Every structure is written in C-alpha cells, then in structure tokens.
Short mmCIF file of C-alpha atoms and ligand atoms in Angstrom, two decimals:
data_model
loop_
_atom_site.label_atom_id
_atom_site.label_comp_id
_atom_site.label_asym_id
_atom_site.label_seq_id
_atom_site.Cartn_x
_atom_site.Cartn_y
_atom_site.Cartn_z
CA MET X 1 -23.40 55.85 -6.83
CA LYS X 2 -21.20 53.69 -4.54
CA LYS X 3 -18.11 52.33 -6.20
CA LYS X 4 -17.83 48.54 -6.19
CA ASN X 5 -15.16 47.10 -4.03
CA THR X 6 -12.99 45.40 -6.63
CA SER X 7 -10.18 44.31 -4.27
CA VAL X 8 -12.05 41.36 -3.10
CA LYS X 9 -11.91 38.41 -5.45
CA PRO X 10 -15.28 36.65 -5.87
CA LEU X 11 -15.17 33.03 -4.97
CA ASN X 12 -14.92 30.83 -7.88
CA PHE X 13 -17.26 27.95 -7.03
CA THR X 14 -16.69 26.05 -10.33
CA SER X 15 -12.98 25.51 -9.74
CA GLY X 16 -13.29 25.13 -6.00
CA TRP X 17 -11.90 27.11 -3.10
CA GLU X 18 -8.42 28.60 -3.26
CA TYR X 19 -6.43 27.48 -0.32
CA ALA X 20 -3.35 29.24 0.93
CA PRO X 21 -0.38 26.89 1.09
CA ALA X 22 -0.13 24.92 4.34
CA PRO X 23 3.11 23.02 4.16
CA GLU X 24 4.09 20.62 6.91
CA SER X 25 7.43 21.49 8.40
CA ALA X 26 10.38 19.14 8.03
CA ASP X 27 12.45 20.83 10.81
CA HIS X 28 11.69 18.18 13.38
CA ILE X 29 13.04 15.22 11.45
CA HIS X 30 16.56 13.82 11.45
CA LEU X 31 17.87 12.03 8.39
CA GLU X 32 21.33 10.68 7.85
CA LYS X 33 23.21 11.43 4.60
CA GLN X 34 24.02 7.68 4.28
CA TYR X 35 22.11 4.56 5.49
CA GLU X 36 23.73 1.25 6.32
CA LEU X 37 22.18 -2.22 6.66
CA PHE X 38 20.54 -3.24 9.87
CA ILE X 39 21.90 -6.52 10.74
CA ASP X 40 22.12 -8.19 14.21
CA GLY X 41 21.03 -5.06 16.01
CA LYS X 42 23.57 -2.84 14.36
CA PHE X 43 24.03 -0.65 11.34
CA VAL X 44 26.75 -2.19 9.18
CA LYS X 45 28.28 -1.19 5.81
CA PRO X 46 27.55 -3.38 2.85
CA GLY X 47 30.43 -5.80 2.04
CA LYS X 48 30.97 -4.42 -1.49
CA GLY X 49 30.51 -0.77 -0.32
CA LYS X 50 27.79 -0.08 -2.86
CA TYR X 51 25.13 2.49 -2.33
CA PHE X 52 22.07 3.88 -4.26
CA ASP X 53 20.22 7.13 -4.10
CA THR X 54 16.65 7.59 -2.78
CA ILE X 55 15.08 10.69 -4.04
CA ASN X 56 12.00 12.88 -3.30
CA PRO X 57 9.69 12.21 -6.25
CA ALA X 58 7.94 15.70 -5.76
CA THR X 59 11.18 17.58 -6.20
CA GLU X 60 13.55 14.94 -7.97
CA LYS X 61 16.17 15.84 -5.27
CA LYS X 62 18.32 13.20 -3.65
CA ILE X 63 17.41 12.61 0.05
CA ALA X 64 20.09 10.07 1.13
CA SER X 65 22.45 7.27 -0.08
CA VAL X 66 21.34 3.93 0.92
CA ALA X 67 23.39 0.67 1.20
CA GLU X 68 22.93 -2.12 -1.47
CA ALA X 69 23.02 -5.49 0.09
CA ASP X 70 24.41 -8.30 -2.09
CA GLU X 71 24.22 -12.12 -1.51
CA GLN X 72 26.87 -12.17 1.33
CA ASP X 73 25.15 -9.32 3.19
CA VAL X 74 21.86 -11.13 2.97
CA ALA X 75 23.53 -14.25 4.18
CA LYS X 76 24.87 -12.36 7.26
CA ALA X 77 21.33 -11.04 7.95
CA VAL X 78 19.89 -14.64 7.61
CA SER X 79 22.38 -16.06 10.00
CA ALA X 80 21.77 -13.29 12.54
CA ALA X 81 18.00 -14.02 12.29
CA ARG X 82 18.59 -17.69 12.73
CA LYS X 83 20.86 -17.28 15.76
CA ALA X 84 18.25 -14.88 17.43
CA TYR X 85 15.49 -17.46 16.64
CA ASP X 86 17.40 -20.46 18.08
CA LYS X 87 18.91 -18.65 21.04
CA VAL X 88 16.38 -15.97 22.18
CA TRP X 89 13.14 -15.25 20.27
CA GLY X 90 11.84 -18.75 19.45
CA ARG X 91 12.31 -19.67 23.24
CA MET X 92 11.09 -16.52 24.79
CA PRO X 93 7.81 -16.85 26.72
CA ALA X 94 5.01 -15.30 24.69
CA PRO X 95 3.99 -12.62 27.13
CA GLU X 96 7.57 -11.35 27.08
CA ARG X 97 7.55 -11.26 23.25
CA ALA X 98 4.21 -9.32 23.50
CA LYS X 99 5.97 -6.60 25.62
CA TYR X 100 8.49 -5.85 22.95
CA ILE X 101 5.94 -5.67 20.20
CA PHE X 102 3.72 -3.29 22.33
CA ARG X 103 6.77 -1.14 22.84
CA ILE X 104 7.38 -0.87 19.12
CA ALA X 105 3.80 0.10 18.64
CA ARG X 106 4.03 2.83 21.28
CA MET X 107 7.34 4.20 19.91
CA ILE X 108 5.88 4.47 16.43
CA GLN X 109 3.03 6.54 17.96
CA GLU X 110 5.49 8.74 19.75
CA ARG X 111 7.51 9.40 16.60
CA SER X 112 4.50 9.32 14.25
CA ARG X 113 5.04 13.00 12.95
CA GLU X 114 8.60 12.20 11.99
CA PHE X 115 7.59 9.01 10.32
CA ALA X 116 4.76 10.82 8.45
CA VAL X 117 7.00 13.45 7.00
CA ILE X 118 9.71 11.02 5.99
CA GLU X 119 7.11 8.75 4.32
CA THR X 120 5.86 11.75 2.22
CA MET X 121 9.27 13.03 1.33
CA ASP X 122 10.53 9.57 0.14
CA GLY X 123 7.40 8.27 -1.50
CA GLY X 124 5.42 11.25 -2.70
CA LYS X 125 2.14 10.56 -0.90
CA PRO X 126 0.18 13.47 0.53
CA ILE X 127 1.12 14.29 4.16
CA ARG X 128 -2.51 14.04 5.10
CA GLU X 129 -2.52 10.29 4.15
CA SER X 130 0.77 9.45 5.78
CA ARG X 131 -0.24 11.31 8.84
CA ASP X 132 -3.78 9.97 9.22
CA ILE X 133 -3.60 6.57 7.58
CA ASP X 134 -0.17 5.05 7.01
CA ILE X 135 1.41 5.74 10.32
CA PRO X 136 -1.53 5.22 12.67
CA LEU X 137 -2.37 1.99 10.87
CA ALA X 138 1.22 0.82 11.22
CA ALA X 139 1.19 1.38 14.93
CA ASN X 140 -2.22 -0.37 15.17
CA HIS X 141 -0.92 -3.44 13.42
CA PHE X 142 1.88 -3.73 16.08
CA PHE X 143 -0.79 -3.24 18.81
CA TYR X 144 -3.08 -5.76 17.35
CA TYR X 145 -0.57 -8.55 16.87
CA ALA X 146 1.10 -7.84 20.33
CA GLY X 147 -2.30 -8.78 21.76
CA TRP X 148 -2.15 -12.15 19.91
CA ALA X 149 1.30 -13.14 20.89
CA ASP X 150 0.34 -14.91 24.19
CA LYS X 151 -3.09 -16.14 22.98
CA LEU X 152 -2.04 -18.38 20.05
CA ASN X 153 -3.27 -21.45 21.90
CA TYR X 154 -6.71 -19.80 22.12
CA ALA X 155 -6.61 -18.78 18.45
CA PHE X 156 -5.87 -22.26 17.36
CA PRO X 157 -7.17 -24.65 20.15
CA ASN X 158 -5.65 -28.08 20.35
CA GLN X 159 -3.37 -27.49 17.36
CA GLN X 160 -0.10 -26.59 19.11
CA PRO X 161 0.94 -23.78 16.88
CA ALA X 162 4.74 -23.40 16.51
CA PRO X 163 6.86 -20.73 14.69
CA LEU X 164 8.43 -21.53 11.36
CA GLY X 165 11.83 -19.90 11.96
CA VAL X 166 13.24 -17.10 9.76
CA ALA X 167 10.91 -15.13 7.55
CA GLY X 168 12.14 -13.34 4.46
CA GLN X 169 9.84 -10.42 3.70
CA ILE X 170 9.87 -8.26 0.61
CA ILE X 171 7.62 -5.23 0.35
CA PRO X 172 6.58 -2.53 -2.19
CA TRP X 173 6.76 1.25 -2.31
CA ASN X 174 3.06 2.19 -2.14
CA PHE X 175 2.67 1.90 1.76
CA PRO X 176 6.31 1.45 2.87
CA LEU X 177 5.97 1.62 6.65
CA LEU X 178 2.48 0.06 6.70
CA MET X 179 3.67 -2.90 4.61
CA ALA X 180 6.64 -3.33 6.95
CA ALA X 181 4.21 -3.43 9.86
CA TRP X 182 1.87 -5.91 8.12
CA LYS X 183 4.85 -8.17 7.60
CA ILE X 184 6.94 -7.73 10.87
CA ALA X 185 4.12 -7.56 13.47
CA PRO X 186 2.49 -11.08 12.82
CA ALA X 187 5.98 -12.66 12.30
CA LEU X 188 7.17 -11.50 15.67
CA ALA X 189 3.94 -12.31 17.54
CA THR X 190 4.22 -15.88 16.31
CA GLY X 191 7.79 -16.24 17.38
CA ASN X 192 9.56 -15.93 14.08
CA THR X 193 12.61 -13.77 13.27
CA VAL X 194 12.73 -11.49 10.26
CA VAL X 195 14.82 -10.36 7.27
CA LEU X 196 12.96 -7.56 5.59
CA LYS X 197 13.73 -5.77 2.37
CA PRO X 198 11.93 -2.46 1.64
CA ALA X 199 11.57 -1.16 -1.87
CA GLU X 200 14.35 0.62 -3.45
CA THR X 201 12.48 3.94 -3.99
CA THR X 202 11.13 4.20 -0.42
CA PRO X 203 13.60 2.62 2.07
CA LEU X 204 13.76 5.45 4.59
CA THR X 205 10.84 4.68 6.90
CA ALA X 206 11.88 1.18 7.13
CA LEU X 207 15.45 2.31 8.06
CA LYS X 208 13.93 4.74 10.71
CA LEU X 209 11.97 1.70 11.91
CA ALA X 210 15.24 -0.16 12.31
CA GLU X 211 16.63 2.75 14.52
CA LEU X 212 13.45 2.62 16.48
CA ILE X 213 13.74 -1.27 16.84
CA ARG X 214 17.32 -0.80 18.04
CA ASP X 215 16.28 1.70 20.67
CA SER X 216 13.39 -0.49 21.78
CA GLY X 217 15.81 -3.11 23.04
CA LEU X 218 14.40 -5.90 20.96
CA PRO X 219 17.11 -8.62 21.13
CA ASP X 220 19.71 -8.32 18.34
CA GLY X 221 18.94 -10.18 15.00
CA VAL X 222 15.21 -10.51 15.70
CA VAL X 223 14.51 -8.01 12.93
CA ASN X 224 17.13 -7.31 10.16
CA ILE X 225 16.49 -4.84 7.41
CA VAL X 226 18.51 -5.01 4.26
CA THR X 227 18.14 -2.52 1.36
CA GLY X 228 18.59 -2.93 -2.35
CA ALA X 229 16.61 -3.73 -5.46
CA GLY X 230 15.45 -6.78 -7.16
CA ARG X 231 18.79 -8.62 -6.91
CA THR X 232 18.80 -8.23 -3.07
CA GLY X 233 15.15 -9.50 -3.01
CA ALA X 234 16.14 -12.48 -5.07
CA ALA X 235 18.98 -13.25 -2.67
CA ILE X 236 16.55 -13.39 0.19
CA VAL X 237 14.25 -15.63 -1.75
CA GLY X 238 17.15 -17.96 -2.75
CA HIS X 239 18.77 -18.24 0.62
CA PRO X 240 18.42 -21.75 2.00
CA GLY X 241 18.12 -20.51 5.61
CA ILE X 242 14.83 -18.91 4.93
CA ASP X 243 11.73 -20.76 6.07
CA LYS X 244 9.10 -18.49 4.85
CA ILE X 245 8.76 -15.81 2.11
CA ALA X 246 6.18 -13.17 2.34
CA PHE X 247 5.98 -10.98 -0.70
CA THR X 248 3.91 -7.94 -1.69
CA GLY X 249 4.45 -6.47 -5.15
CA SER X 250 3.89 -7.06 -8.83
CA THR X 251 2.23 -10.22 -10.16
CA ASP X 252 5.31 -10.80 -12.46
CA VAL X 253 7.84 -10.89 -9.59
CA GLY X 254 5.34 -12.90 -7.51
CA LYS X 255 5.39 -15.54 -10.26
CA LEU X 256 9.12 -15.51 -10.41
CA ILE X 257 9.42 -16.10 -6.78
CA GLN X 258 6.87 -18.90 -6.83
CA LYS X 259 8.90 -20.73 -9.53
CA SER X 260 12.24 -20.19 -7.89
CA ILE X 261 11.15 -21.81 -4.57
CA ALA X 262 9.28 -24.68 -6.13
CA GLY X 263 10.63 -28.01 -4.74
CA THR X 264 11.94 -26.37 -1.59
CA ASP X 265 9.92 -26.56 1.68
CA LYS X 266 9.80 -22.75 2.04
CA LYS X 267 6.33 -21.50 2.76
CA LEU X 268 4.98 -18.64 0.69
CA THR X 269 2.38 -15.95 0.73
CA LEU X 270 1.90 -13.64 -2.18
CA GLU X 271 -0.07 -10.44 -2.27
CA LEU X 272 0.08 -9.15 -5.74
CA GLY X 273 -1.73 -6.87 -8.21
CA GLY X 274 -5.43 -5.99 -8.38
CA LYS X 275 -8.05 -4.40 -10.78
CA ALA X 276 -11.04 -3.89 -8.50
CA ALA X 277 -14.56 -3.44 -9.62
CA HIS X 278 -16.29 -0.58 -8.13
CA ILE X 279 -20.03 -1.01 -8.64
CA ILE X 280 -22.60 1.81 -8.33
CA PHE X 281 -26.30 0.83 -8.43
CA GLU X 282 -29.00 3.34 -9.16
CA ASP X 283 -30.41 3.10 -5.65
CA ALA X 284 -27.03 4.17 -4.18
CA PRO X 285 -26.53 7.38 -2.10
CA ILE X 286 -24.92 8.99 -5.14
CA ASN X 287 -23.01 11.75 -3.47
CA GLN X 288 -21.43 9.49 -0.98
CA ALA X 289 -20.73 7.10 -3.85
CA VAL X 290 -18.92 9.76 -5.74
CA GLU X 291 -16.75 10.44 -2.81
CA GLY X 292 -16.11 6.67 -2.59
CA ILE X 293 -15.06 6.53 -6.26
CA VAL X 294 -12.67 9.37 -5.77
CA ASN X 295 -11.24 7.81 -2.59
CA GLY X 296 -11.08 4.44 -4.36
CA ILE X 297 -8.97 5.52 -7.32
CA PHE X 298 -7.21 8.73 -6.49
CA PHE X 299 -6.20 7.91 -2.94
CA ASN X 300 -2.40 7.61 -2.88
CA GLN X 301 -2.26 8.51 -6.56
CA GLY X 302 -3.86 5.06 -7.42
CA HIS X 303 -0.76 3.38 -6.08
CA VAL X 304 -3.01 0.89 -4.30
CA CYS X 305 -3.36 -2.74 -5.23
CA CYS X 306 -6.94 -2.69 -4.20
CA ALA X 307 -7.69 0.61 -5.94
CA GLY X 308 -11.24 0.86 -7.40
CA SER X 309 -9.87 1.20 -10.85
CA ARG X 310 -12.82 -0.20 -12.89
CA LEU X 311 -16.01 1.74 -12.35
CA PHE X 312 -19.31 0.12 -13.19
CA VAL X 313 -22.29 2.47 -13.13
CA GLN X 314 -25.79 1.35 -13.61
CA GLU X 315 -26.96 2.93 -16.89
CA SER X 316 -29.98 4.99 -15.49
CA VAL X 317 -27.75 6.98 -13.23
CA ALA X 318 -24.50 6.96 -15.28
CA ASP X 319 -24.83 10.54 -16.65
CA MET X 320 -25.37 11.93 -13.26
CA VAL X 321 -22.57 10.06 -11.65
CA ILE X 322 -20.09 10.93 -14.37
CA GLN X 323 -21.04 14.60 -14.23
CA LYS X 324 -20.75 14.66 -10.43
CA LEU X 325 -17.43 12.89 -10.65
CA LYS X 326 -16.06 15.38 -13.16
CA ASP X 327 -17.14 18.19 -10.95
CA ARG X 328 -15.49 16.69 -7.88
CA MET X 329 -12.21 15.96 -9.86
CA GLU X 330 -12.03 19.78 -10.70
CA THR X 331 -11.69 20.46 -7.03
CA LEU X 332 -8.91 17.96 -6.26
CA ILE X 333 -5.66 19.58 -5.49
CA VAL X 334 -2.77 17.97 -7.23
CA GLY X 335 0.75 19.09 -6.14
CA ASP X 336 3.13 19.39 -3.22
CA PRO X 337 2.66 16.26 -1.09
CA MET X 338 3.89 18.12 1.97
CA ASP X 339 1.07 20.54 1.79
CA LYS X 340 -1.80 19.72 4.13
CA ASN X 341 -4.42 20.65 1.41
CA THR X 342 -2.99 18.34 -1.25
CA ASP X 343 -5.34 15.54 -2.31
CA ILE X 344 -3.09 13.91 -4.98
CA GLY X 345 0.63 13.87 -4.44
CA ALA X 346 3.62 12.81 -6.56
CA ILE X 347 3.84 9.47 -8.50
CA ASN X 348 6.39 7.39 -6.70
CA SER X 349 9.01 7.26 -9.39
CA LYS X 350 9.82 8.29 -12.97
CA GLU X 351 9.44 4.64 -14.14
CA GLN X 352 5.92 4.41 -12.49
CA LEU X 353 4.90 7.67 -14.15
CA GLN X 354 6.12 6.44 -17.44
CA THR X 355 4.08 3.25 -16.95
CA ILE X 356 0.95 5.24 -16.24
CA LEU X 357 1.51 7.58 -19.13
CA LYS X 358 2.00 4.54 -21.41
CA TYR X 359 -1.34 3.16 -20.31
CA ILE X 360 -2.95 6.51 -20.94
CA GLU X 361 -1.71 6.45 -24.58
CA ILE X 362 -2.90 2.84 -24.88
CA GLY X 363 -6.28 3.88 -23.66
CA LYS X 364 -6.56 6.73 -26.21
CA ASN X 365 -5.43 4.40 -28.93
CA GLU X 366 -8.00 1.79 -27.95
CA GLY X 367 -10.65 4.50 -28.63
CA GLY X 368 -11.59 5.35 -25.01
CA GLU X 369 -12.91 8.78 -24.52
CA ILE X 370 -10.48 10.44 -21.98
CA TYR X 371 -11.39 13.15 -19.34
CA GLN X 372 -8.67 14.72 -17.27
CA SER X 373 -9.16 17.43 -14.68
CA SER X 374 -7.94 20.91 -15.82
CA CYS X 375 -5.49 21.43 -12.96
CA ALA X 376 -2.04 22.54 -13.62
CA LEU X 377 0.88 20.16 -12.65
CA PRO X 378 3.98 21.40 -10.89
CA GLY X 379 7.00 22.05 -13.17
CA LYS X 380 9.29 19.63 -11.30
CA GLY X 381 8.70 16.09 -9.89
CA TYR X 382 6.52 13.22 -11.24
CA PHE X 383 2.84 14.07 -11.26
CA CYS X 384 -0.20 12.85 -13.12
CA LYS X 385 -3.60 14.44 -13.64
CA PRO X 386 -6.64 12.41 -12.34
CA THR X 387 -7.88 10.66 -15.42
CA LEU X 388 -11.10 9.03 -16.52
CA PHE X 389 -11.75 6.67 -19.51
CA LEU X 390 -15.45 6.86 -20.37
CA ASN X 391 -17.10 4.18 -22.55
CA SER X 392 -14.42 1.63 -21.75
CA SER X 393 -15.01 -1.87 -22.92
CA GLN X 394 -14.18 -5.19 -21.30
CA SER X 395 -11.58 -6.04 -23.98
CA HIS X 396 -9.57 -2.90 -23.46
CA ARG X 397 -6.09 -3.35 -22.04
CA ILE X 398 -6.69 -0.46 -19.70
CA VAL X 399 -9.66 -2.42 -18.31
CA GLN X 400 -7.72 -5.71 -17.99
CA GLU X 401 -4.28 -4.64 -16.81
CA GLU X 402 -3.17 -2.97 -13.55
CA ILE X 403 -2.16 0.63 -14.09
CA PHE X 404 -1.28 1.53 -10.55
CA GLY X 405 -2.04 5.14 -11.16
CA PRO X 406 -4.90 7.71 -10.95
CA VAL X 407 -6.73 6.31 -14.03
CA LEU X 408 -10.26 5.18 -13.86
CA THR X 409 -12.15 3.12 -16.55
CA ILE X 410 -15.84 3.57 -16.70
CA GLN X 411 -18.38 1.04 -18.02
CA THR X 412 -22.10 0.98 -17.61
CA PHE X 413 -24.45 -2.09 -16.85
CA ARG X 414 -28.16 -2.78 -16.71
CA THR X 415 -28.50 -5.85 -14.58
CA ILE X 416 -26.83 -7.41 -11.65
CA GLU X 417 -26.02 -10.68 -13.56
CA GLU X 418 -24.28 -8.54 -16.16
CA VAL X 419 -22.18 -6.58 -13.69
CA ILE X 420 -21.03 -9.74 -11.75
CA GLU X 421 -20.00 -11.29 -15.01
CA LYS X 422 -18.01 -8.23 -16.06
CA ALA X 423 -16.53 -7.72 -12.61
CA ASN X 424 -15.23 -11.33 -12.42
CA ASN X 425 -13.93 -11.52 -16.03
CA ILE X 426 -10.45 -10.43 -15.13
CA PRO X 427 -7.24 -12.29 -14.09
CA TYR X 428 -7.19 -10.46 -10.59
CA GLY X 429 -9.41 -10.81 -7.63
CA LEU X 430 -8.18 -8.70 -4.80
CA SER X 431 -10.99 -6.34 -3.87
CA ALA X 432 -14.29 -4.86 -5.02
CA GLY X 433 -16.70 -2.14 -3.89
CA VAL X 434 -20.45 -1.89 -4.01
CA TRP X 435 -22.83 1.04 -3.40
CA THR X 436 -26.53 0.32 -3.01
CA ASP X 437 -29.29 1.04 -0.63
CA LYS X 438 -30.34 -2.53 -0.61
CA GLY X 439 -28.75 -5.05 1.86
CA SER X 440 -29.94 -7.98 -0.20
CA LYS X 441 -28.06 -6.77 -3.22
CA ILE X 442 -24.89 -6.44 -1.08
CA PHE X 443 -25.19 -10.04 0.09
CA ASN X 444 -25.92 -11.28 -3.35
CA LEU X 445 -22.86 -9.63 -4.64
CA THR X 446 -20.42 -10.33 -2.01
CA SER X 447 -21.07 -14.00 -2.22
CA ARG X 448 -20.52 -14.02 -6.00
CA LEU X 449 -17.85 -11.55 -6.62
CA ARG X 450 -14.35 -13.32 -6.71
CA ALA X 451 -12.55 -10.83 -4.69
CA GLY X 452 -10.73 -11.28 -1.27
CA VAL X 453 -12.07 -7.92 0.25
CA ILE X 454 -15.36 -6.33 -0.64
CA TRP X 455 -16.44 -3.01 0.70
CA ALA X 456 -20.07 -2.02 0.79
CA ASN X 457 -20.98 1.72 0.86
CA THR X 458 -17.44 2.62 1.69
CA TYR X 459 -14.01 2.06 0.04
CA ASN X 460 -10.36 1.63 1.06
CA LYS X 461 -11.18 1.07 4.81
CA PHE X 462 -8.48 -0.96 6.61
CA ASP X 463 -8.31 -2.32 10.02
CA PRO X 464 -5.72 -4.82 11.56
CA ALA X 465 -8.52 -7.10 12.64
CA SER X 466 -9.77 -7.78 9.17
CA PRO X 467 -7.92 -10.19 6.82
CA PHE X 468 -6.62 -9.02 3.47
CA GLY X 469 -5.63 -10.98 0.40
CA GLY X 470 -6.68 -12.16 -2.99
CA TYR X 471 -8.03 -14.72 -5.45
CA LYS X 472 -6.48 -15.80 -8.74
CA GLU X 473 -3.48 -13.75 -9.86
CA SER X 474 -3.87 -11.42 -6.98
CA GLY X 475 -1.92 -14.04 -4.92
CA PHE X 476 -2.72 -16.26 -2.00
CA GLY X 477 -2.60 -16.14 1.85
CA ARG X 478 -4.13 -13.53 4.08
CA GLU X 479 -2.64 -10.68 6.07
CA GLY X 480 -4.32 -9.10 9.03
CA GLY X 481 -6.64 -10.58 11.55
CA LEU X 482 -6.49 -14.07 12.98
CA HIS X 483 -5.87 -15.39 9.39
CA GLY X 484 -2.66 -13.31 9.19
CA LEU X 485 -1.04 -15.43 11.92
CA MET X 486 -1.55 -18.69 10.04
CA PRO X 487 1.11 -18.29 7.37
CA TYR X 488 3.81 -17.79 10.16
CA LEU X 489 2.91 -20.93 12.04
CA LYS X 490 3.10 -24.66 11.73
CA PHE X 491 0.62 -27.01 13.44
P1 NAI K 1 8.16 -5.07 -7.98
O1 NAI K 1 7.32 -6.32 -7.88
O2 NAI K 1 9.33 -5.15 -8.95
O3 NAI K 1 8.75 -4.60 -6.56
C1 NAI K 1 8.21 -5.06 -5.35
C2 NAI K 1 9.38 -5.49 -4.43
O4 NAI K 1 9.96 -6.55 -5.00
C3 NAI K 1 10.45 -4.51 -4.37
O5 NAI K 1 10.94 -4.47 -3.00
C4 NAI K 1 11.54 -4.99 -5.27
O6 NAI K 1 12.80 -4.60 -4.99
C5 NAI K 1 11.39 -6.49 -5.13
N1 NAI K 1 11.81 -7.31 -6.21
C6 NAI K 1 11.91 -7.01 -7.49
N2 NAI K 1 12.43 -8.06 -8.24
C7 NAI K 1 12.50 -8.93 -7.36
C8 NAI K 1 12.89 -10.39 -7.51
N3 NAI K 1 13.33 -10.90 -8.70
N4 NAI K 1 12.99 -11.20 -6.40
C9 NAI K 1 12.69 -10.69 -5.26
N5 NAI K 1 12.23 -9.41 -4.97
C10 NAI K 1 12.15 -8.61 -6.05
O7 NAI K 1 7.21 -3.95 -8.46
P2 NAI K 1 7.56 -2.62 -9.21
O8 NAI K 1 8.56 -2.85 -10.39
O9 NAI K 1 8.13 -1.61 -8.26
O10 NAI K 1 6.11 -2.12 -9.78
C11 NAI K 1 5.67 -2.67 -11.01
C12 NAI K 1 4.19 -2.82 -10.94
O11 NAI K 1 3.91 -3.73 -10.02
C13 NAI K 1 3.38 -1.59 -10.61
O12 NAI K 1 3.11 -0.85 -11.73
C14 NAI K 1 2.16 -2.19 -10.06
O13 NAI K 1 1.31 -2.54 -11.12
C15 NAI K 1 2.61 -3.48 -9.49
N6 NAI K 1 2.77 -3.33 -7.93
C16 NAI K 1 1.81 -3.88 -7.14
C17 NAI K 1 1.96 -3.71 -5.77
C18 NAI K 1 0.98 -4.24 -4.75
O14 NAI K 1 0.84 -3.78 -3.73
N7 NAI K 1 0.34 -5.41 -5.12
C19 NAI K 1 2.97 -2.95 -5.12
C20 NAI K 1 4.05 -2.47 -6.08
C21 NAI K 1 3.90 -2.62 -7.52
MG1 MG K 2 12.38 7.88 -2.64
#
C-alpha cells in the first residue's frame, strides 16, 4: 500500500486559510526624531520647549517626539493665519487658489505610499485600509474642493458668498490624514486660512502634510499645524482671532466647545459620536449583508463614528445571520497592522483599549451573552478581539453609549415599525444601514430614521461629493459635498 504523504498539511477550512506574513516595507519613509510646530510656512520650536511622544500602538514603541503648543504658540499661528488671510489668500483670485489645492491633491497621490505607512505606524490601522481608503480619499477631497474654488457663485447663485477668515480646526485620531483633508480642503477652497490641530496620538501624517504644504509653495501662513492635546485645542477654541471652529471628536468635548464659545460670533460645526443602527431584513441578500456587518463594525477596529455598532436582525433570519457572522469572524485576521493580510489592526491607544474593555465588562454584567472570535492576540501592543453581544436589549448601556471599538450588540425585531422605533431611540443620529431586497422599504426607512447618512445594501462608503454629518448629539453642520462649503462662507 502507498504511504500517505503527511508532509502536506490539510487545509483547515473551519479556521480559514493560513496566510504567510506579507508585511509592508517601511524602508521608503522618512521620519524625523523630533517634530516642531508648522507656523507661517516654517517649522518652529514651541515657546516653552515642551514635547510629547507619539508611539506605535501595535508595538508600544516610540516613533517621534512632537512639539506641544501652548497659548502663545497658538496665538502665533492665529496671527500668521490672519496675516495670510488679509494680505494674500483672502484676496487671491479663486482660479489661482484652486491651482494650489489641486497641487496638494496631486502631491498626496505622489507620496501616498509614505503617507499610508506612517498612518498605519502612528495609529494602528491595517495598511490595507490606510493604503486603499484613507490616503486616496484624502487626495480626493482636495481634488473635489479644488474644483469648487472658482465656482462658488454657481454653487450659491445671487448670494455673494464670502470667506469667514481664520478657521480653527480640531480633529480626532481615527482617520488622521482624512480628517485633516475634510477640514482643510473646503476651508481653502472658500478662501479661509487655517490653524489645525491633529490628535495627540496620531500627529504624524498631519506633520507630513505640513512638509508637503511647505513644498507645494502654498503662501506662508495659509495653513498652520499645531500639535498638542486638549489644552492646545482649548487654546484654539478660546482665541479671539478665530472666526470659525470645526471640531470632530467626542460628544463631551463638543459640548464643552459649544459652551465656551457661546456669546461670541464664532461659527461652529461639530461632528461627534454615533451609535448607528444596522438593520437586516429577512429579504436581504444575507451573505452580502454579513460582509456589510463585518465591514460596518470591524473596519478600522470600530474606531469609526459612523460604525454600524447596533445590529438589528429580523427574527426569522436571526439564527442564520448570527451563525454566518460568527463563521466569518473566525476568519478575520487580527494582528500586525503593517501586514497586508490583516483585517483588524491595533486599538489606537492604551486609554481607548481600556475604554473598550470596560464596556465589554459592562456588557457582561448587564447579562449580555458575549461571543468573541477564537484568534490569538499579539503579545505586545493594544489589541481587541472582535466581539458580539447577543440578546442585547434597548436599555443596556452597551446599546446606548458609543464604545468606539470592535464590539457589536445584536437585537432582533419583527416589524418595520418596531425597528424604526428602536433605531431612533438613542441620543445619537449620525448614520444607519439597511439591507433589503425591497426598494420601497429602503425609502420608507430612509425618510424615518433620524440619521444624517444612511447606507442601503452597503456600508461605510465615502465620497467627497456626498455630505456627512449628524442629528441630535452627533452634532451639526455637514462636511463633504456642496453642503461642506457652507460652514466656511458668509452670505
Ligand atoms: P476627544 O474628543 O478628547 O479628542 C478629539 C480631539 O479634541 C483631539 O484632537 C483632542 O486633543 C481635542 N480636545 C480634547 N479636549 C479638548 C478641549 N477641551 N478643547 C478642544 N479640543 C480638545 O476624544 P478622545 O478622548 O480621544 O476619545 C474619547 C471618545 O470620543 C472615544 O472613545 C469615542 O467614543 C469618541 N470619539 C469620537 C470621534 C468621532 O469621530 N466622532 C473621534 C474620536 C473620539
Ligand atoms: Mg501614535
């Protein structure tokens, strides 16, 4: 009898394919050991000489020291932005402005590989996402708004749109370069100048963007980038020379900002938290819906304000959907964000991991039935297993509060009325998703769900031409599209 060949390992279909590691190389990137503040077209040291570390959350290793701006540094940045607005940018013919914005877009494309690697190192997101989503979308936002710069009179006919002046912009750590693009591109297209603060855990791509902006020849002071934490942000908000604040981040800080500028004539847009309902009807294409659920909550480790974090499944298909979801979760690769096979990278910071783990404990104590995929987590770095809470109920804190991690609560429903009621019964209203074969159901839902963005038979799709923003405690004002120009204009 022939001997069996035992050297070939059988494929294990239950736990998915085993992939050989495919790490992206970091040889082509250049990072400084220390980063300064970008003010008036130059990198300058912070007045008090203070610096903080930014680390790689997948390795816990320090990447660079970054300057911490205080009130005086912020004041310098605001006065540079004011001077640039008064003397150059506010007066420049719009087609000339557009050329600079187009140039920035093209330069981001040229350096996209470098930006993608740095985004992944500094923030922990899988390289596949930073390469295919964050960086191309950031370039697209500049292209899109460059196109509007000389067409504002067509966008707002007979209204004589005019810029506001100096915009103070504060952004979070979940899409660092993309959020910088969402903020800077429409501000420049409408003739405003900018003081932008990236998040303290992910400042590097914004500082790389500062280098790119300097190299692009954009007039000095049009874009200023100051780094630091909450205190630096508060200094921007409190500076009397700022005409408009654009903030993306937590609802708590959004409320603080709103209070602190009450009584001033500063304009404000807030893009805050979310707790999106993701609704699966029995007539949905189930396999695609399961992919949509996975993308909705596990994309970017659930660090997405529009994450589909509350799943509602119609009762008749609930068992099937949950089983398929569990099977799919088993195949997700959690680990090194620089590996091109990785689906779920590192949680952005130790603090955020603690927040997520705290919510997982709360969920267990509330009596939710927990399910986590069986994958092993790396020994170093901040990682979290993809997690489901089955049999969740509307009163659970994990259903009501934003977790901002790969944690999905699951509820079932019978009728469309019931699911609309439950989906809307929440302080947030940023986004929602619906899966069904029936167009009429989609229209019925989209007109009655209180959410700024609703995806039908897809999820987490972004385009610079479509406006984004929330209802209720998810904030106000829109970014993206024609709507995204308005917060930077007076009429
Ligand atoms: P955060 O709201 O504290 O940070 C966002 C930005 O605001 C950062 O640049 C930060 O330095 C700045 N900031 C902090 N305090 C400020 C102040 N008093 N004045 C002006 N700027 C200030 O968010 P954090 O602490 O990083 O995350 C906490 C929670 O917030 C997360 O667990 C998540 O639920 C939510 N979040 C929501 C985001 C969204 O996209 N809507 C983004 C980031 C966080
Ligand atoms: Mg970092």
